[in-house]
PDB file of C-alpha atoms in Angstrom:
ATOM      1  CA  MET G   1      -0.906 -27.496  -3.423  1.00 38.00           C
ATOM      2  CA  THR G   2      -2.964 -30.681  -3.148  1.00 36.00           C
ATOM      3  CA  ASP G   3      -6.739 -30.937  -3.151  1.00 35.00           C
ATOM      4  CA  GLN G   4      -6.494 -31.858   0.530  1.00 36.00           C
ATOM      5  CA  ASP G   5      -4.530 -28.634   1.268  1.00 39.00           C
ATOM      6  CA  LEU G   6      -7.134 -26.572  -0.589  1.00 39.00           C
ATOM      7  CA  ALA G   7      -9.953 -28.252   1.334  1.00 37.00           C
ATOM      8  CA  ALA G   8      -8.192 -27.535   4.649  1.00 43.00           C
ATOM      9  CA  GLU G   9      -7.775 -23.858   3.691  1.00 51.00           C
ATOM     10  CA  ALA G  10     -11.468 -23.598   2.796  1.00 59.00           C
ATOM     11  CA  ASP G  11     -12.321 -24.802   6.320  1.00 77.00           C
ATOM     12  CA  ILE G  12     -10.622 -21.885   8.097  1.00 86.00           C
ATOM     13  CA  PRO G  13     -13.410 -20.025   9.879  1.00 91.00           C
ATOM     14  CA  GLY G  14     -13.697 -16.268   9.503  1.00 94.00           C
ATOM     15  CA  LYS G  15     -13.179 -13.887  12.406  1.00 96.00           C
ATOM     16  CA  PRO G  16     -15.172 -10.710  12.989  1.00 96.00           C
ATOM     17  CA  THR G  17     -13.359  -7.381  12.786  1.00 94.00           C
ATOM     18  CA  ALA G  18     -13.908  -6.710  16.495  1.00 94.00           C
ATOM     19  CA  ALA G  19     -12.150  -9.942  17.537  1.00 94.00           C
ATOM     20  CA  SER G  20      -8.687  -8.430  17.107  1.00 94.00           C
ATOM     21  CA  ARG G  21      -9.322  -4.677  17.269  1.00 96.00           C
ATOM     22  CA  THR G  22      -7.046  -2.978  19.795  1.00 97.00           C
ATOM     23  CA  THR G  23      -6.009   0.384  21.243  1.00 98.00           C
ATOM     24  CA  LEU G  24      -2.503   1.204  22.452  1.00 97.00           C
ATOM     25  CA  SER G  25      -2.126   4.343  24.603  1.00 97.00           C
ATOM     26  CA  HIS G  26       1.081   6.143  25.519  1.00 97.00           C
ATOM     27  CA  ILE G  27       1.987   9.478  27.156  1.00 97.00           C
ATOM     28  CA  MET G  28       4.555  11.436  25.171  1.00 97.00           C
ATOM     29  CA  THR G  29       7.597  12.698  27.106  1.00 96.00           C
ATOM     30  CA  HIS G  30      10.678  14.785  26.355  1.00 95.00           C
ATOM     31  CA  ASN G  31      12.470  11.569  25.316  1.00 95.00           C
ATOM     32  CA  ASP G  32      10.071  11.360  22.342  1.00 96.00           C
ATOM     33  CA  THR G  33      10.812  14.798  20.833  1.00 94.00           C
ATOM     34  CA  ASN G  34      12.608  15.832  17.665  1.00 93.00           C
ATOM     35  CA  LEU G  35      14.719  18.947  17.091  1.00 92.00           C
ATOM     36  CA  LEU G  36      11.564  21.046  16.630  1.00 91.00           C
ATOM     37  CA  GLY G  37      10.270  20.151  20.086  1.00 90.00           C
ATOM     38  CA  THR G  38       7.349  18.052  18.888  1.00 95.00           C
ATOM     39  CA  VAL G  39       7.094  14.275  19.031  1.00 97.00           C
ATOM     40  CA  HIS G  40       9.303  12.581  16.466  1.00 96.00           C
ATOM     41  CA  GLY G  41       7.394  10.963  13.600  1.00 96.00           C
ATOM     42  CA  GLY G  42       9.425   7.780  14.094  1.00 96.00           C
ATOM     43  CA  VAL G  43       8.076   7.451  17.642  1.00 97.00           C
ATOM     44  CA  ILE G  44       4.520   7.624  16.286  1.00 97.00           C
ATOM     45  CA  MET G  45       5.388   5.152  13.518  1.00 97.00           C
ATOM     46  CA  LYS G  46       6.738   2.666  16.073  1.00 97.00           C
ATOM     47  CA  LEU G  47       3.508   2.921  18.095  1.00 98.00           C
ATOM     48  CA  VAL G  48       1.538   2.402  14.870  1.00 98.00           C
ATOM     49  CA  ASP G  49       3.613  -0.686  13.992  1.00 98.00           C
ATOM     50  CA  ASP G  50       3.286  -2.053  17.548  1.00 98.00           C
ATOM     51  CA  ALA G  51      -0.512  -1.692  17.582  1.00 98.00           C
ATOM     52  CA  ALA G  52      -0.867  -3.105  14.057  1.00 98.00           C
ATOM     53  CA  GLY G  53       1.407  -6.016  14.972  1.00 98.00           C
ATOM     54  CA  ALA G  54      -0.747  -6.836  17.991  1.00 98.00           C
ATOM     55  CA  VAL G  55      -3.859  -6.852  15.798  1.00 98.00           C
ATOM     56  CA  ALA G  56      -2.179  -9.002  13.130  1.00 98.00           C
ATOM     57  CA  GLY G  57      -0.978 -11.494  15.740  1.00 97.00           C
ATOM     58  CA  ARG G  58      -4.402 -11.670  17.369  1.00 97.00           C
ATOM     59  CA  HIS G  59      -6.218 -12.118  14.081  1.00 98.00           C
ATOM     60  CA  SER G  60      -3.804 -14.700  12.679  1.00 97.00           C
ATOM     61  CA  GLY G  61      -3.389 -16.540  15.976  1.00 96.00           C
ATOM     62  CA  GLY G  62       0.400 -16.338  15.932  1.00 96.00           C
ATOM     63  CA  PRO G  63       3.415 -14.449  14.658  1.00 97.00           C
ATOM     64  CA  ALA G  64       3.012 -11.897  11.881  1.00 97.00           C
ATOM     65  CA  VAL G  65       5.621  -9.592  10.364  1.00 97.00           C
ATOM     66  CA  THR G  66       5.336  -6.140   8.826  1.00 97.00           C
ATOM     67  CA  ALA G  67       5.465  -6.424   5.040  1.00 96.00           C
ATOM     68  CA  SER G  68       4.742  -2.787   4.164  1.00 94.00           C
ATOM     69  CA  MET G  69       3.420   0.499   5.489  1.00 93.00           C
ATOM     70  CA  ASP G  70       1.275   2.610   3.175  1.00 85.00           C
ATOM     71  CA  GLU G  71       0.033   6.133   3.423  1.00 83.00           C
ATOM     72  CA  MET G  72       1.408   7.116   6.829  1.00 94.00           C
ATOM     73  CA  ALA G  73      -0.198  10.529   7.208  1.00 96.00           C
ATOM     74  CA  PHE G  74       0.718  12.998   9.952  1.00 97.00           C
ATOM     75  CA  LEU G  75      -2.248  15.352  10.257  1.00 97.00           C
ATOM     76  CA  GLU G  76      -1.314  17.396  13.345  1.00 96.00           C
ATOM     77  CA  PRO G  77       1.810  17.650  15.500  1.00 96.00           C
ATOM     78  CA  VAL G  78       1.945  15.674  18.745  1.00 97.00           C
ATOM     79  CA  ARG G  79       3.383  17.439  21.796  1.00 95.00           C
ATOM     80  CA  VAL G  80       5.056  16.434  25.017  1.00 95.00           C
ATOM     81  CA  GLY G  81       2.298  15.687  27.512  1.00 94.00           C
ATOM     82  CA  ASP G  82      -0.117  14.375  24.893  1.00 96.00           C
ATOM     83  CA  LEU G  83      -1.809  11.069  25.619  1.00 97.00           C
ATOM     84  CA  VAL G  84      -1.675   9.248  22.287  1.00 98.00           C
ATOM     85  CA  HIS G  85      -4.169   6.511  21.439  1.00 98.00           C
ATOM     86  CA  VAL G  86      -3.348   4.225  18.510  1.00 98.00           C
ATOM     87  CA  LYS G  87      -6.457   2.345  17.330  1.00 98.00           C
ATOM     88  CA  ALA G  88      -5.965  -0.557  14.943  1.00 98.00           C
ATOM     89  CA  GLN G  89      -8.089  -3.196  13.223  1.00 98.00           C
ATOM     90  CA  VAL G  90      -7.922  -5.711  10.401  1.00 98.00           C
ATOM     91  CA  ASN G  91      -9.442  -4.168   7.274  1.00 98.00           C
ATOM     92  CA  TRP G  92      -8.848  -7.004   4.804  1.00 97.00           C
ATOM     93  CA  THR G  93      -7.299 -10.458   4.626  1.00 97.00           C
ATOM     94  CA  GLY G  94      -5.778 -12.456   1.824  1.00 96.00           C
ATOM     95  CA  ARG G  95      -4.469 -16.007   1.987  1.00 96.00           C
ATOM     96  CA  THR G  96      -1.479 -15.190   4.223  1.00 96.00           C
ATOM     97  CA  SER G  97      -1.569 -11.399   4.510  1.00 97.00           C
ATOM     98  CA  MET G  98      -3.674  -8.809   6.284  1.00 98.00           C
ATOM     99  CA  GLU G  99      -4.149  -5.080   5.881  1.00 98.00           C
ATOM    100  CA  ILE G 100      -4.328  -3.310   9.222  1.00 98.00           C
ATOM    101  CA  GLY G 101      -5.835   0.178   9.395  1.00 98.00           C
ATOM    102  CA  VAL G 102      -4.574   2.486  12.126  1.00 98.00           C
ATOM    103  CA  ARG G 103      -5.872   5.810  13.481  1.00 98.00           C
ATOM    104  CA  VAL G 104      -3.734   7.919  15.797  1.00 98.00           C
ATOM    105  CA  LEU G 105      -5.505  10.236  18.250  1.00 98.00           C
ATOM    106  CA  ALA G 106      -4.025  12.647  20.786  1.00 98.00           C
ATOM    107  CA  GLU G 107      -5.386  14.512  23.780  1.00 97.00           C
ATOM    108  CA  ARG G 108      -3.762  16.556  26.528  1.00 94.00           C
ATOM    109  CA  TRP G 109      -3.067  14.303  29.487  1.00 90.00           C
ATOM    110  CA  ASN G 110      -4.568  16.771  31.973  1.00 90.00           C
ATOM    111  CA  GLU G 111      -7.590  18.057  30.037  1.00 89.00           C
ATOM    112  CA  SER G 112     -10.988  16.570  29.364  1.00 88.00           C
ATOM    113  CA  ALA G 113     -11.253  17.832  25.772  1.00 90.00           C
ATOM    114  CA  PRO G 114     -11.973  15.165  23.144  1.00 93.00           C
ATOM    115  CA  ALA G 115      -9.044  13.502  21.402  1.00 95.00           C
ATOM    116  CA  THR G 116      -8.077  14.797  17.946  1.00 96.00           C
ATOM    117  CA  GLN G 117      -7.023  12.587  15.054  1.00 98.00           C
ATOM    118  CA  VAL G 118      -3.342  13.318  14.413  1.00 98.00           C
ATOM    119  CA  GLY G 119      -2.415  10.529  12.012  1.00 97.00           C
ATOM    120  CA  SER G 120      -3.378   7.413  10.113  1.00 97.00           C
ATOM    121  CA  ALA G 121      -1.685   4.553   8.298  1.00 98.00           C
ATOM    122  CA  TYR G 122      -2.258   1.270   6.514  1.00 97.00           C
ATOM    123  CA  LEU G 123       0.109  -1.626   7.081  1.00 98.00           C
ATOM    124  CA  VAL G 124       0.314  -5.041   5.473  1.00 97.00           C
ATOM    125  CA  PHE G 125       1.363  -7.940   7.689  1.00 98.00           C
ATOM    126  CA  ALA G 126       2.201 -11.486   6.649  1.00 97.00           C
ATOM    127  CA  ALA G 127       1.462 -14.338   9.033  1.00 97.00           C
ATOM    128  CA  VAL G 128       4.475 -16.616   9.466  1.00 97.00           C
ATOM    129  CA  ASP G 129       5.153 -19.979  11.077  1.00 95.00           C
ATOM    130  CA  ALA G 130       8.065 -20.907  13.358  1.00 93.00           C
ATOM    131  CA  ASP G 131      10.352 -21.204  10.315  1.00 94.00           C
ATOM    132  CA  GLY G 132       9.384 -17.776   8.978  1.00 94.00           C
ATOM    133  CA  LYS G 133       7.333 -19.253   6.147  1.00 96.00           C
ATOM    134  CA  PRO G 134       3.949 -17.729   5.240  1.00 96.00           C
ATOM    135  CA  ARG G 135       0.957 -19.370   6.875  1.00 96.00           C
ATOM    136  CA  ARG G 136      -2.771 -19.165   6.234  1.00 96.00           C
ATOM    137  CA  VAL G 137      -4.927 -16.576   8.041  1.00 97.00           C
ATOM    138  CA  SER G 138      -8.623 -16.567   8.819  1.00 96.00           C
ATOM    139  CA  PRO G 139     -10.775 -14.381   6.590  1.00 97.00           C
ATOM    140  CA  VAL G 140     -11.919 -11.171   8.272  1.00 97.00           C
ATOM    141  CA  VAL G 141     -15.684 -10.752   8.535  1.00 96.00           C
ATOM    142  CA  PRO G 142     -16.736  -7.078   8.413  1.00 96.00           C
ATOM    143  CA  GLU G 143     -19.435  -6.382  10.995  1.00 96.00           C
ATOM    144  CA  THR G 144     -20.600  -2.832  10.280  1.00 96.00           C
ATOM    145  CA  GLU G 145     -21.081  -0.572   7.265  1.00 97.00           C
ATOM    146  CA  ARG G 146     -17.816   1.173   8.249  1.00 96.00           C
ATOM    147  CA  ASP G 147     -15.999  -2.189   8.376  1.00 96.00           C
ATOM    148  CA  GLU G 148     -17.411  -3.087   4.959  1.00 97.00           C
ATOM    149  CA  ARG G 149     -16.255   0.274   3.520  1.00 97.00           C
ATOM    150  CA  ARG G 150     -12.773  -0.276   4.975  1.00 96.00           C
ATOM    151  CA  TYR G 151     -12.704  -3.781   3.484  1.00 97.00           C
ATOM    152  CA  GLN G 152     -13.582  -2.460   0.019  1.00 97.00           C
ATOM    153  CA  GLU G 153     -11.066   0.402   0.258  1.00 96.00           C
ATOM    154  CA  ALA G 154      -8.377  -2.082   1.337  1.00 96.00           C
ATOM    155  CA  GLN G 155      -9.028  -4.130  -1.804  1.00 96.00           C
ATOM    156  CA  ILE G 156      -8.425  -0.987  -3.888  1.00 95.00           C
ATOM    157  CA  ARG G 157      -5.160  -0.281  -2.046  1.00 95.00           C
ATOM    158  CA  ARG G 158      -4.050  -3.900  -2.606  1.00 95.00           C
ATOM    159  CA  THR G 159      -4.771  -3.613  -6.330  1.00 95.00           C
ATOM    160  CA  HIS G 160      -2.684  -0.425  -6.472  1.00 94.00           C
ATOM    161  CA  ARG G 161       0.198  -1.978  -4.500  1.00 93.00           C
ATOM    162  CA  LEU G 162       0.317  -4.975  -6.846  1.00 92.00           C
ATOM    163  CA  ALA G 163       0.052  -2.804  -9.981  1.00 94.00           C
ATOM    164  CA  ARG G 164       2.843  -0.512  -8.731  1.00 93.00           C
ATOM    165  CA  ARG G 165       5.075  -3.517  -7.991  1.00 92.00           C
ATOM    166  CA  ARG G 166       4.405  -4.996 -11.459  1.00 96.00           C
ATOM    167  CA  ALA G 167       5.109  -1.666 -13.196  1.00 96.00           C
ATOM    168  CA  ILE G 168       8.415  -1.228 -11.359  1.00 94.00           C
ATOM    169  CA  LEU G 169       9.529  -4.779 -12.163  1.00 94.00           C
ATOM    170  CA  GLU G 170       8.588  -4.331 -15.824  1.00 95.00           C
ATOM    171  CA  LEU G 171      10.561  -1.066 -15.985  1.00 94.00           C
ATOM    172  CA  ARG G 172      13.602  -2.699 -14.405  1.00 93.00           C
ATOM    173  CA  GLU G 173      13.412  -5.635 -16.826  1.00 93.00           C
ATOM    174  CA  LYS G 174      13.092  -3.250 -19.768  1.00 92.00           C
ATOM    175  CA  ARG G 175      16.081  -1.179 -18.614  1.00 93.00           C
ATOM    176  CA  ALA G 176      18.148  -4.324 -18.066  1.00 90.00           C
ATOM    177  CA  ALA G 177      17.259  -5.584 -21.570  1.00 89.00           C
ATOM    178  CA  GLU G 178      18.409  -2.209 -22.963  1.00 89.00           C
ATOM    179  CA  GLY G 179      21.749  -2.638 -21.209  1.00 86.00           C
ATOM    180  CA  HIS G 180      21.207  -0.134 -18.382  1.00 82.00           C
ATOM    181  CA  LEU G 181      23.011  -1.244 -15.248  1.00 75.00           C
ATOM    182  CA  ASP G 182      21.321   0.327 -12.269  1.00 64.00           C
TER     183      ASP G 182
END
């Protein structure tokens, strides 16, 4: 990378967390159920990926692809007739990647009771250009104490992801050097 490229990257303005925050809502129907009669986890995961993808595209100003999904937690079952709200925001940005935090809430479509959190996930998206090559993203600018906490927690998750990847690669290299063919 040339000095000119580095200078251009330094000039990318930051974007506030709220600039790309989004909510996707969907009513669950019988088409969404699993064999137990509750909403299939894969349906919820698709909604999570859709909402996170919208946030990543908004923040990066163009296409972004899912690189990984961490810690998808299902806290409560979702039922037919639930109105599901998937709330997503950018928690952290690197040079070309972004961590998107997602909360999944559900409420009965015909009741006025407050929504209950039924799931959460963290996804990493990479911004790509028209050729599928990584492209630079704007830094995220946390606006609230909660945003700042999420930013710091995202840095911890990134450190763990990178350490896990390194440890696995080192183990594979060691096993290969010992003659293990996996």
